[in-house]
């Protein structure tokens, strides 16, 4: 009967252990390979999705040329087209492109002019003695007016028809009580003068 060799027994034991571990290591390699493939596939899928989203958000991708209008060479762009606006009733509403600017205020500049008599001035009364005598005529008076529109001097400069001191006196007395819009020079009221005729006629 032969004595077992310890080294041979040890080699057999190692060989049996290695035979058991071989399938395990092979399965582990396969699992690692599958995991790597899955990671690569997921990365590719993620990259394609990200590229698609970026393409949708890109201004170049969103701008598509519109068909030419009336055979024009230039292609209409979205900025040249106004989208219709519809109110709740369903009818389209015209919307202005931009708000209209407020009208500029009108500045009135007073031009240079002479004194102007007020409409409220009372006409002189026909003198009773001249009326009884049948005197008719026209008297023109020169009136000097200050910057406040008040007469400062009145004198007769011409007459037409019959000469009558009663007519002259009636016109001068009335003219001293008249009021005027003063003369205007460079936009400011100034002193001035005006000649006004007053006619006396019987009906």
PDB file of N, CA and C in Angstrom, residues 80-173:
ATOM      1  N   UNK A  80     -42.519  90.586 -40.454  1.00  0.00           N
ATOM      2  CA  UNK A  80     -43.323  91.402 -41.345  1.00  0.00           C
ATOM      3  C   UNK A  80     -44.793  90.997 -41.326  1.00  0.00           C
ATOM      4  N   UNK A  81     -45.138  89.951 -40.598  1.00  0.00           N
ATOM      5  CA  UNK A  81     -46.502  89.449 -40.588  1.00  0.00           C
ATOM      6  C   UNK A  81     -47.122  89.752 -39.242  1.00  0.00           C
ATOM      7  N   UNK A  82     -48.302  90.374 -39.256  1.00  0.00           N
ATOM      8  CA  UNK A  82     -48.980  90.732 -38.016  1.00  0.00           C
ATOM      9  C   UNK A  82     -50.027  89.671 -37.713  1.00  0.00           C
ATOM     10  N   UNK A  83     -49.921  89.049 -36.549  1.00  0.00           N
ATOM     11  CA  UNK A  83     -50.863  88.009 -36.168  1.00  0.00           C
ATOM     12  C   UNK A  83     -52.219  88.631 -35.878  1.00  0.00           C
ATOM     13  N   UNK A  84     -53.315  88.018 -36.357  1.00  0.00           N
ATOM     14  CA  UNK A  84     -54.634  88.580 -36.054  1.00  0.00           C
ATOM     15  C   UNK A  84     -54.997  88.376 -34.599  1.00  0.00           C
ATOM     16  N   UNK A  85     -55.762  89.326 -34.081  1.00  0.00           N
ATOM     17  CA  UNK A  85     -56.253  89.250 -32.706  1.00  0.00           C
ATOM     18  C   UNK A  85     -57.761  89.100 -32.773  1.00  0.00           C
ATOM     19  N   UNK A  86     -58.308  88.152 -32.043  1.00  0.00           N
ATOM     20  CA  UNK A  86     -59.737  87.876 -32.079  1.00  0.00           C
ATOM     21  C   UNK A  86     -60.326  88.168 -30.709  1.00  0.00           C
ATOM     22  N   UNK A  87     -61.439  88.894 -30.688  1.00  0.00           N
ATOM     23  CA  UNK A  87     -62.092  89.191 -29.415  1.00  0.00           C
ATOM     24  C   UNK A  87     -62.982  88.022 -29.000  1.00  0.00           C
ATOM     25  N   UNK A  88     -63.585  88.058 -27.805  1.00  0.00           N
ATOM     26  CA  UNK A  88     -64.385  86.913 -27.340  1.00  0.00           C
ATOM     27  C   UNK A  88     -65.532  86.539 -28.259  1.00  0.00           C
ATOM     28  N   UNK A  89     -66.053  87.487 -29.066  1.00  0.00           N
ATOM     29  CA  UNK A  89     -67.156  87.144 -29.952  1.00  0.00           C
ATOM     30  C   UNK A  89     -66.699  86.386 -31.182  1.00  0.00           C
ATOM     31  N   UNK A  90     -65.389  86.304 -31.405  1.00  0.00           N
ATOM     32  CA  UNK A  90     -64.865  85.539 -32.530  1.00  0.00           C
ATOM     33  C   UNK A  90     -64.544  86.368 -33.746  1.00  0.00           C
ATOM     34  N   UNK A  91     -64.810  87.670 -33.707  1.00  0.00           N
ATOM     35  CA  UNK A  91     -64.517  88.507 -34.862  1.00  0.00           C
ATOM     36  C   UNK A  91     -63.105  89.059 -34.748  1.00  0.00           C
ATOM     37  N   UNK A  92     -62.394  89.149 -35.871  1.00  0.00           N
ATOM     38  CA  UNK A  92     -61.020  89.661 -35.806  1.00  0.00           C
ATOM     39  C   UNK A  92     -60.999  91.135 -35.451  1.00  0.00           C
ATOM     40  N   UNK A  93     -59.948  91.539 -34.794  1.00  0.00           N
ATOM     41  CA  UNK A  93     -59.785  92.926 -34.349  1.00  0.00           C
ATOM     42  C   UNK A  93     -58.485  93.444 -34.920  1.00  0.00           C
ATOM     43  N   UNK A  94     -58.547  94.616 -35.534  1.00  0.00           N
ATOM     44  CA  UNK A  94     -57.332  95.243 -36.048  1.00  0.00           C
ATOM     45  C   UNK A  94     -56.562  95.867 -34.906  1.00  0.00           C
ATOM     46  N   UNK A  95     -55.302  95.520 -34.807  1.00  0.00           N
ATOM     47  CA  UNK A  95     -54.439  96.063 -33.755  1.00  0.00           C
ATOM     48  C   UNK A  95     -53.395  96.936 -34.422  1.00  0.00           C
ATOM     49  N   UNK A  96     -53.267  98.189 -34.020  1.00  0.00           N
ATOM     50  CA  UNK A  96     -52.249  99.045 -34.643  1.00  0.00           C
ATOM     51  C   UNK A  96     -50.855  98.543 -34.340  1.00  0.00           C
ATOM     52  N   UNK A  97     -49.958  98.788 -35.303  1.00  0.00           N
ATOM     53  CA  UNK A  97     -48.579  98.342 -35.133  1.00  0.00           C
ATOM     54  C   UNK A  97     -47.919  99.013 -33.950  1.00  0.00           C
ATOM     55  N   UNK A  98     -48.161 100.266 -33.747  1.00  0.00           N
ATOM     56  CA  UNK A  98     -47.552 100.991 -32.626  1.00  0.00           C
ATOM     57  C   UNK A  98     -48.497 102.107 -32.207  1.00  0.00           C
ATOM     58  N   UNK A  99     -48.454 102.487 -30.960  1.00  0.00           N
ATOM     59  CA  UNK A  99     -49.357 103.557 -30.515  1.00  0.00           C
ATOM     60  C   UNK A  99     -49.028 104.862 -31.212  1.00  0.00           C
ATOM     61  N   UNK A 100     -50.091 105.595 -31.529  1.00  0.00           N
ATOM     62  CA  UNK A 100     -49.891 106.880 -32.186  1.00  0.00           C
ATOM     63  C   UNK A 100     -49.333 107.895 -31.198  1.00  0.00           C
ATOM     64  N   UNK A 101     -48.414 108.695 -31.704  1.00  0.00           N
ATOM     65  CA  UNK A 101     -47.810 109.708 -30.844  1.00  0.00           C
ATOM     66  C   UNK A 101     -48.835 110.790 -30.536  1.00  0.00           C
ATOM     67  N   UNK A 102     -48.752 111.306 -29.343  1.00  0.00           N
ATOM     68  CA  UNK A 102     -49.675 112.366 -28.941  1.00  0.00           C
ATOM     69  C   UNK A 102     -49.423 113.593 -29.807  1.00  0.00           C
ATOM     70  N   UNK A 103     -50.492 114.278 -30.217  1.00  0.00           N
ATOM     71  CA  UNK A 103     -50.295 115.462 -31.057  1.00  0.00           C
ATOM     72  C   UNK A 103     -49.499 116.533 -30.323  1.00  0.00           C
ATOM     73  N   UNK A 104     -48.652 117.188 -31.076  1.00  0.00           N
ATOM     74  CA  UNK A 104     -47.835 118.237 -30.467  1.00  0.00           C
ATOM     75  C   UNK A 104     -48.713 119.433 -30.105  1.00  0.00           C
ATOM     76  N   UNK A 105     -48.471 120.027 -28.960  1.00  0.00           N
ATOM     77  CA  UNK A 105     -49.281 121.193 -28.584  1.00  0.00           C
ATOM     78  C   UNK A 105     -49.061 122.346 -29.540  1.00  0.00           C
ATOM     79  N   UNK A 106     -50.164 122.993 -29.870  1.00  0.00           N
ATOM     80  CA  UNK A 106     -50.097 124.134 -30.788  1.00  0.00           C
ATOM     81  C   UNK A 106     -49.744 125.385 -29.990  1.00  0.00           C
ATOM     82  N   UNK A 107     -48.648 125.983 -30.368  1.00  0.00           N
ATOM     83  CA  UNK A 107     -48.200 127.203 -29.692  1.00  0.00           C
ATOM     84  C   UNK A 107     -48.649 128.396 -30.522  1.00  0.00           C
ATOM     85  N   UNK A 108     -49.477 129.216 -29.927  1.00  0.00           N
ATOM     86  CA  UNK A 108     -49.951 130.399 -30.636  1.00  0.00           C
ATOM     87  C   UNK A 108     -49.013 131.562 -30.332  1.00  0.00           C
ATOM     88  N   UNK A 109     -48.493 132.139 -31.374  1.00  0.00           N
ATOM     89  CA  UNK A 109     -47.591 133.276 -31.235  1.00  0.00           C
ATOM     90  C   UNK A 109     -48.346 134.530 -31.666  1.00  0.00           C
ATOM     91  N   UNK A 110     -48.420 135.491 -30.765  1.00  0.00           N
ATOM     92  CA  UNK A 110     -49.102 136.738 -31.091  1.00  0.00           C
ATOM     93  C   UNK A 110     -48.246 137.548 -32.051  1.00  0.00           C
ATOM     94  N   UNK A 111     -48.845 137.864 -33.210  1.00  0.00           N
ATOM     95  CA  UNK A 111     -48.122 138.675 -34.191  1.00  0.00           C
ATOM     96  C   UNK A 111     -48.208 140.153 -33.810  1.00  0.00           C
ATOM     97  N   UNK A 112     -47.283 140.898 -34.345  1.00  0.00           N
ATOM     98  CA  UNK A 112     -47.301 142.340 -34.104  1.00  0.00           C
ATOM     99  C   UNK A 112     -48.576 142.941 -34.705  1.00  0.00           C
ATOM    100  N   UNK A 113     -49.211 143.784 -33.937  1.00  0.00           N
ATOM    101  CA  UNK A 113     -50.442 144.433 -34.402  1.00  0.00           C
ATOM    102  C   UNK A 113     -50.662 145.712 -33.617  1.00  0.00           C
ATOM    103  N   UNK A 114     -51.592 146.511 -34.113  1.00  0.00           N
ATOM    104  CA  UNK A 114     -51.948 147.744 -33.433  1.00  0.00           C
ATOM    105  C   UNK A 114     -53.056 147.512 -32.416  1.00  0.00           C
ATOM    106  N   UNK A 115     -53.477 148.551 -31.717  1.00  0.00           N
ATOM    107  CA  UNK A 115     -54.552 148.432 -30.728  1.00  0.00           C
ATOM    108  C   UNK A 115     -55.867 148.044 -31.402  1.00  0.00           C
ATOM    109  N   UNK A 116     -56.694 147.272 -30.658  1.00  0.00           N
ATOM    110  CA  UNK A 116     -57.986 146.817 -31.167  1.00  0.00           C
ATOM    111  C   UNK A 116     -59.065 147.232 -30.177  1.00  0.00           C
ATOM    112  N   UNK A 117     -60.094 147.995 -30.633  1.00  0.00           N
ATOM    113  CA  UNK A 117     -61.149 148.426 -29.700  1.00  0.00           C
ATOM    114  C   UNK A 117     -61.976 147.229 -29.223  1.00  0.00           C
ATOM    115  N   UNK A 118     -62.402 147.269 -27.973  1.00  0.00           N
ATOM    116  CA  UNK A 118     -63.244 146.213 -27.429  1.00  0.00           C
ATOM    117  C   UNK A 118     -64.664 146.341 -27.957  1.00  0.00           C
ATOM    118  N   UNK A 119     -65.328 145.183 -28.104  1.00  0.00           N
ATOM    119  CA  UNK A 119     -66.698 145.187 -28.621  1.00  0.00           C
ATOM    120  C   UNK A 119     -67.675 145.827 -27.645  1.00  0.00           C
ATOM    121  N   UNK A 120     -67.279 145.923 -26.386  1.00  0.00           N
ATOM    122  CA  UNK A 120     -68.186 146.491 -25.373  1.00  0.00           C
ATOM    123  C   UNK A 120     -68.182 148.017 -25.360  1.00  0.00           C
ATOM    124  N   UNK A 121     -67.341 148.658 -26.162  1.00  0.00           N
ATOM    125  CA  UNK A 121     -67.296 150.130 -26.180  1.00  0.00           C
ATOM    126  C   UNK A 121     -68.632 150.694 -26.683  1.00  0.00           C
ATOM    127  N   UNK A 122     -69.119 151.719 -25.990  1.00  0.00           N
ATOM    128  CA  UNK A 122     -70.385 152.354 -26.362  1.00  0.00           C
ATOM    129  C   UNK A 122     -70.151 153.409 -27.440  1.00  0.00           C
ATOM    130  N   UNK A 123     -71.029 153.416 -28.444  1.00  0.00           N
ATOM    131  CA  UNK A 123     -70.941 154.403 -29.512  1.00  0.00           C
ATOM    132  C   UNK A 123     -71.408 155.779 -28.987  1.00  0.00           C
ATOM    133  N   UNK A 124     -70.839 156.841 -29.539  1.00  0.00           N
ATOM    134  CA  UNK A 124     -71.272 158.182 -29.088  1.00  0.00           C
ATOM    135  C   UNK A 124     -72.734 158.434 -29.452  1.00  0.00           C
ATOM    136  N   UNK A 125     -73.387 159.213 -28.624  1.00  0.00           N
ATOM    137  CA  UNK A 125     -74.786 159.571 -28.894  1.00  0.00           C
ATOM    138  C   UNK A 125     -74.841 160.691 -29.936  1.00  0.00           C
ATOM    139  N   UNK A 126     -75.858 160.630 -30.757  1.00  0.00           N
ATOM    140  CA  UNK A 126     -76.051 161.678 -31.773  1.00  0.00           C
ATOM    141  C   UNK A 126     -76.444 162.958 -31.026  1.00  0.00           C
ATOM    142  N   UNK A 127     -75.657 164.002 -31.155  1.00  0.00           N
ATOM    143  CA  UNK A 127     -76.009 165.239 -30.443  1.00  0.00           C
ATOM    144  C   UNK A 127     -77.399 165.727 -30.845  1.00  0.00           C
ATOM    145  N   UNK A 128     -78.200 166.123 -29.834  1.00  0.00           N
ATOM    146  CA  UNK A 128     -79.596 166.528 -30.098  1.00  0.00           C
ATOM    147  C   UNK A 128     -79.673 167.737 -31.012  1.00  0.00           C
ATOM    148  N   UNK A 129     -78.778 168.723 -30.778  1.00  0.00           N
ATOM    149  CA  UNK A 129     -78.831 169.935 -31.607  1.00  0.00           C
ATOM    150  C   UNK A 129     -78.469 169.622 -33.046  1.00  0.00           C
ATOM    151  N   UNK A 130     -77.444 168.746 -33.277  1.00  0.00           N
ATOM    152  CA  UNK A 130     -77.074 168.371 -34.643  1.00  0.00           C
ATOM    153  C   UNK A 130     -78.186 167.563 -35.293  1.00  0.00           C
ATOM    154  N   UNK A 131     -78.842 166.735 -34.478  1.00  0.00           N
ATOM    155  CA  UNK A 131     -79.931 165.935 -35.037  1.00  0.00           C
ATOM    156  C   UNK A 131     -81.099 166.826 -35.452  1.00  0.00           C
ATOM    157  N   UNK A 132     -81.423 167.836 -34.606  1.00  0.00           N
ATOM    158  CA  UNK A 132     -82.512 168.753 -34.944  1.00  0.00           C
ATOM    159  C   UNK A 132     -82.174 169.590 -36.170  1.00  0.00           C
ATOM    160  N   UNK A 133     -80.900 169.916 -36.304  1.00  0.00           N
ATOM    161  CA  UNK A 133     -80.464 170.744 -37.446  1.00  0.00           C
ATOM    162  C   UNK A 133     -80.292 169.925 -38.705  1.00  0.00           C
ATOM    163  N   UNK A 134     -80.352 168.616 -38.593  1.00  0.00           N
ATOM    164  CA  UNK A 134     -80.191 167.758 -39.775  1.00  0.00           C
ATOM    165  C   UNK A 134     -78.751 167.620 -40.206  1.00  0.00           C
ATOM    166  N   UNK A 135     -77.802 167.796 -39.255  1.00  0.00           N
ATOM    167  CA  UNK A 135     -76.386 167.684 -39.598  1.00  0.00           C
ATOM    168  C   UNK A 135     -75.988 166.212 -39.665  1.00  0.00           C
ATOM    169  N   UNK A 136     -75.319 165.856 -40.763  1.00  0.00           N
ATOM    170  CA  UNK A 136     -74.784 164.498 -40.931  1.00  0.00           C
ATOM    171  C   UNK A 136     -73.313 164.596 -41.313  1.00  0.00           C
ATOM    172  N   UNK A 137     -72.565 163.570 -41.009  1.00  0.00           N
ATOM    173  CA  UNK A 137     -71.165 163.571 -41.376  1.00  0.00           C
ATOM    174  C   UNK A 137     -70.392 162.458 -40.680  1.00  0.00           C
ATOM    175  N   UNK A 138     -69.077 162.434 -40.905  1.00  0.00           N
ATOM    176  CA  UNK A 138     -68.211 161.424 -40.316  1.00  0.00           C
ATOM    177  C   UNK A 138     -67.007 162.130 -39.717  1.00  0.00           C
ATOM    178  N   UNK A 139     -66.657 161.722 -38.503  1.00  0.00           N
ATOM    179  CA  UNK A 139     -65.521 162.309 -37.805  1.00  0.00           C
ATOM    180  C   UNK A 139     -64.512 161.198 -37.494  1.00  0.00           C
ATOM    181  N   UNK A 140     -63.253 161.396 -37.874  1.00  0.00           N
ATOM    182  CA  UNK A 140     -62.183 160.430 -37.578  1.00  0.00           C
ATOM    183  C   UNK A 140     -61.294 161.006 -36.495  1.00  0.00           C
ATOM    184  N   UNK A 141     -61.034 160.194 -35.468  1.00  0.00           N
ATOM    185  CA  UNK A 141     -60.203 160.640 -34.353  1.00  0.00           C
ATOM    186  C   UNK A 141     -58.971 159.747 -34.242  1.00  0.00           C
ATOM    187  N   UNK A 142     -57.845 160.382 -33.883  1.00  0.00           N
ATOM    188  CA  UNK A 142     -56.606 159.647 -33.598  1.00  0.00           C
ATOM    189  C   UNK A 142     -56.543 159.430 -32.094  1.00  0.00           C
ATOM    190  N   UNK A 143     -56.433 158.168 -31.675  1.00  0.00           N
ATOM    191  CA  UNK A 143     -56.446 157.838 -30.251  1.00  0.00           C
ATOM    192  C   UNK A 143     -55.093 157.225 -29.884  1.00  0.00           C
ATOM    193  N   UNK A 144     -54.431 157.838 -28.923  1.00  0.00           N
ATOM    194  CA  UNK A 144     -53.181 157.280 -28.383  1.00  0.00           C
ATOM    195  C   UNK A 144     -53.548 156.366 -27.208  1.00  0.00           C
ATOM    196  N   UNK A 145     -52.980 155.142 -27.178  1.00  0.00           N
ATOM    197  CA  UNK A 145     -53.369 154.126 -26.202  1.00  0.00           C
ATOM    198  C   UNK A 145     -52.108 153.571 -25.542  1.00  0.00           C
ATOM    199  N   UNK A 146     -52.150 153.449 -24.203  1.00  0.00           N
ATOM    200  CA  UNK A 146     -50.969 152.911 -23.506  1.00  0.00           C
ATOM    201  C   UNK A 146     -50.962 151.377 -23.538  1.00  0.00           C
ATOM    202  N   UNK A 147     -49.953 150.787 -22.865  1.00  0.00           N
ATOM    203  CA  UNK A 147     -49.789 149.332 -22.903  1.00  0.00           C
ATOM    204  C   UNK A 147     -50.878 148.598 -22.133  1.00  0.00           C
ATOM    205  N   UNK A 148     -51.695 149.311 -21.356  1.00  0.00           N
ATOM    206  CA  UNK A 148     -52.810 148.675 -20.641  1.00  0.00           C
ATOM    207  C   UNK A 148     -54.119 148.788 -21.411  1.00  0.00           C
ATOM    208  N   UNK A 149     -54.094 149.439 -22.592  1.00  0.00           N
ATOM    209  CA  UNK A 149     -55.293 149.560 -23.405  1.00  0.00           C
ATOM    210  C   UNK A 149     -56.165 150.740 -23.062  1.00  0.00           C
ATOM    211  N   UNK A 150     -55.606 151.725 -22.351  1.00  0.00           N
ATOM    212  CA  UNK A 150     -56.371 152.902 -21.932  1.00  0.00           C
ATOM    213  C   UNK A 150     -55.959 154.102 -22.800  1.00  0.00           C
ATOM    214  N   UNK A 151     -56.920 154.845 -23.362  1.00  0.00           N
ATOM    215  CA  UNK A 151     -56.577 156.022 -24.173  1.00  0.00           C
ATOM    216  C   UNK A 151     -55.887 157.095 -23.328  1.00  0.00           C
ATOM    217  N   UNK A 152     -54.850 157.685 -23.885  1.00  0.00           N
ATOM    218  CA  UNK A 152     -54.137 158.766 -23.199  1.00  0.00           C
ATOM    219  C   UNK A 152     -54.324 160.105 -23.919  1.00  0.00           C
ATOM    220  N   UNK A 153     -54.724 160.066 -25.189  1.00  0.00           N
ATOM    221  CA  UNK A 153     -54.945 161.316 -25.929  1.00  0.00           C
ATOM    222  C   UNK A 153     -55.887 161.020 -27.092  1.00  0.00           C
ATOM    223  N   UNK A 154     -56.797 161.986 -27.338  1.00  0.00           N
ATOM    224  CA  UNK A 154     -57.759 161.853 -28.442  1.00  0.00           C
ATOM    225  C   UNK A 154     -57.840 163.197 -29.161  1.00  0.00           C
ATOM    226  N   UNK A 155     -57.750 163.163 -30.487  1.00  0.00           N
ATOM    227  CA  UNK A 155     -57.921 164.409 -31.254  1.00  0.00           C
ATOM    228  C   UNK A 155     -58.499 164.074 -32.633  1.00  0.00           C
ATOM    229  N   UNK A 156     -59.245 165.056 -33.166  1.00  0.00           N
ATOM    230  CA  UNK A 156     -59.867 164.887 -34.480  1.00  0.00           C
ATOM    231  C   UNK A 156     -58.809 165.099 -35.557  1.00  0.00           C
ATOM    232  N   UNK A 157     -58.794 164.179 -36.540  1.00  0.00           N
ATOM    233  CA  UNK A 157     -57.801 164.305 -37.623  1.00  0.00           C
ATOM    234  C   UNK A 157     -58.452 164.547 -38.978  1.00  0.00           C
ATOM    235  N   UNK A 158     -59.736 164.178 -39.113  1.00  0.00           N
ATOM    236  CA  UNK A 158     -60.397 164.435 -40.406  1.00  0.00           C
ATOM    237  C   UNK A 158     -61.913 164.393 -40.215  1.00  0.00           C
ATOM    238  N   UNK A 159     -62.620 165.029 -41.221  1.00  0.00           N
ATOM    239  CA  UNK A 159     -64.086 165.060 -41.213  1.00  0.00           C
ATOM    240  C   UNK A 159     -64.585 164.842 -42.634  1.00  0.00           C
ATOM    241  N   UNK A 160     -65.794 164.302 -42.692  1.00  0.00           N
ATOM    242  CA  UNK A 160     -66.473 164.177 -43.977  1.00  0.00           C
ATOM    243  C   UNK A 160     -67.915 164.639 -43.788  1.00  0.00           C
ATOM    244  N   UNK A 161     -68.416 165.300 -44.793  1.00  0.00           N
ATOM    245  CA  UNK A 161     -69.771 165.842 -44.668  1.00  0.00           C
ATOM    246  C   UNK A 161     -69.736 167.224 -44.031  1.00  0.00           C
ATOM    247  N   UNK A 162     -70.790 167.550 -43.325  1.00  0.00           N
ATOM    248  CA  UNK A 162     -70.895 168.865 -42.707  1.00  0.00           C
ATOM    249  C   UNK A 162     -70.012 168.935 -41.459  1.00  0.00           C
ATOM    250  N   UNK A 163     -69.378 170.083 -41.314  1.00  0.00           N
ATOM    251  CA  UNK A 163     -68.545 170.293 -40.133  1.00  0.00           C
ATOM    252  C   UNK A 163     -69.416 170.724 -38.974  1.00  0.00           C
ATOM    253  N   UNK A 164     -69.219 170.018 -37.827  1.00  0.00           N
ATOM    254  CA  UNK A 164     -70.021 170.344 -36.644  1.00  0.00           C
ATOM    255  C   UNK A 164     -69.183 170.091 -35.409  1.00  0.00           C
ATOM    256  N   UNK A 165     -69.092 171.144 -34.560  1.00  0.00           N
ATOM    257  CA  UNK A 165     -68.359 170.952 -33.306  1.00  0.00           C
ATOM    258  C   UNK A 165     -69.103 170.005 -32.378  1.00  0.00           C
ATOM    259  N   UNK A 166     -70.401 169.957 -32.506  1.00  0.00           N
ATOM    260  CA  UNK A 166     -71.175 169.021 -31.678  1.00  0.00           C
ATOM    261  C   UNK A 166     -70.792 167.568 -31.993  1.00  0.00           C
ATOM    262  N   UNK A 167     -70.622 167.264 -33.288  1.00  0.00           N
ATOM    263  CA  UNK A 167     -70.211 165.902 -33.670  1.00  0.00           C
ATOM    264  C   UNK A 167     -68.797 165.611 -33.168  1.00  0.00           C
ATOM    265  N   UNK A 168     -67.879 166.602 -33.351  1.00  0.00           N
ATOM    266  CA  UNK A 168     -66.492 166.404 -32.890  1.00  0.00           C
ATOM    267  C   UNK A 168     -66.464 166.116 -31.393  1.00  0.00           C
ATOM    268  N   UNK A 169     -67.216 166.949 -30.612  1.00  0.00           N
ATOM    269  CA  UNK A 169     -67.201 166.801 -29.164  1.00  0.00           C
ATOM    270  C   UNK A 169     -67.786 165.444 -28.751  1.00  0.00           C
ATOM    271  N   UNK A 170     -68.835 164.991 -29.417  1.00  0.00           N
ATOM    272  CA  UNK A 170     -69.471 163.712 -29.070  1.00  0.00           C
ATOM    273  C   UNK A 170     -68.512 162.540 -29.289  1.00  0.00           C
ATOM    274  N   UNK A 171     -67.776 162.600 -30.394  1.00  0.00           N
ATOM    275  CA  UNK A 171     -66.829 161.497 -30.686  1.00  0.00           C
ATOM    276  C   UNK A 171     -65.675 161.516 -29.697  1.00  0.00           C
ATOM    277  N   UNK A 172     -65.104 162.678 -29.398  1.00  0.00           N
ATOM    278  CA  UNK A 172     -63.956 162.741 -28.508  1.00  0.00           C
ATOM    279  C   UNK A 172     -64.330 162.315 -27.087  1.00  0.00           C
ATOM    280  N   UNK A 173     -65.511 162.740 -26.604  1.00  0.00           N
ATOM    281  CA  UNK A 173     -65.937 162.338 -25.255  1.00  0.00           C
ATOM    282  C   UNK A 173     -66.138 160.827 -25.160  1.00  0.00           C
TER     283      UNK A 173
END
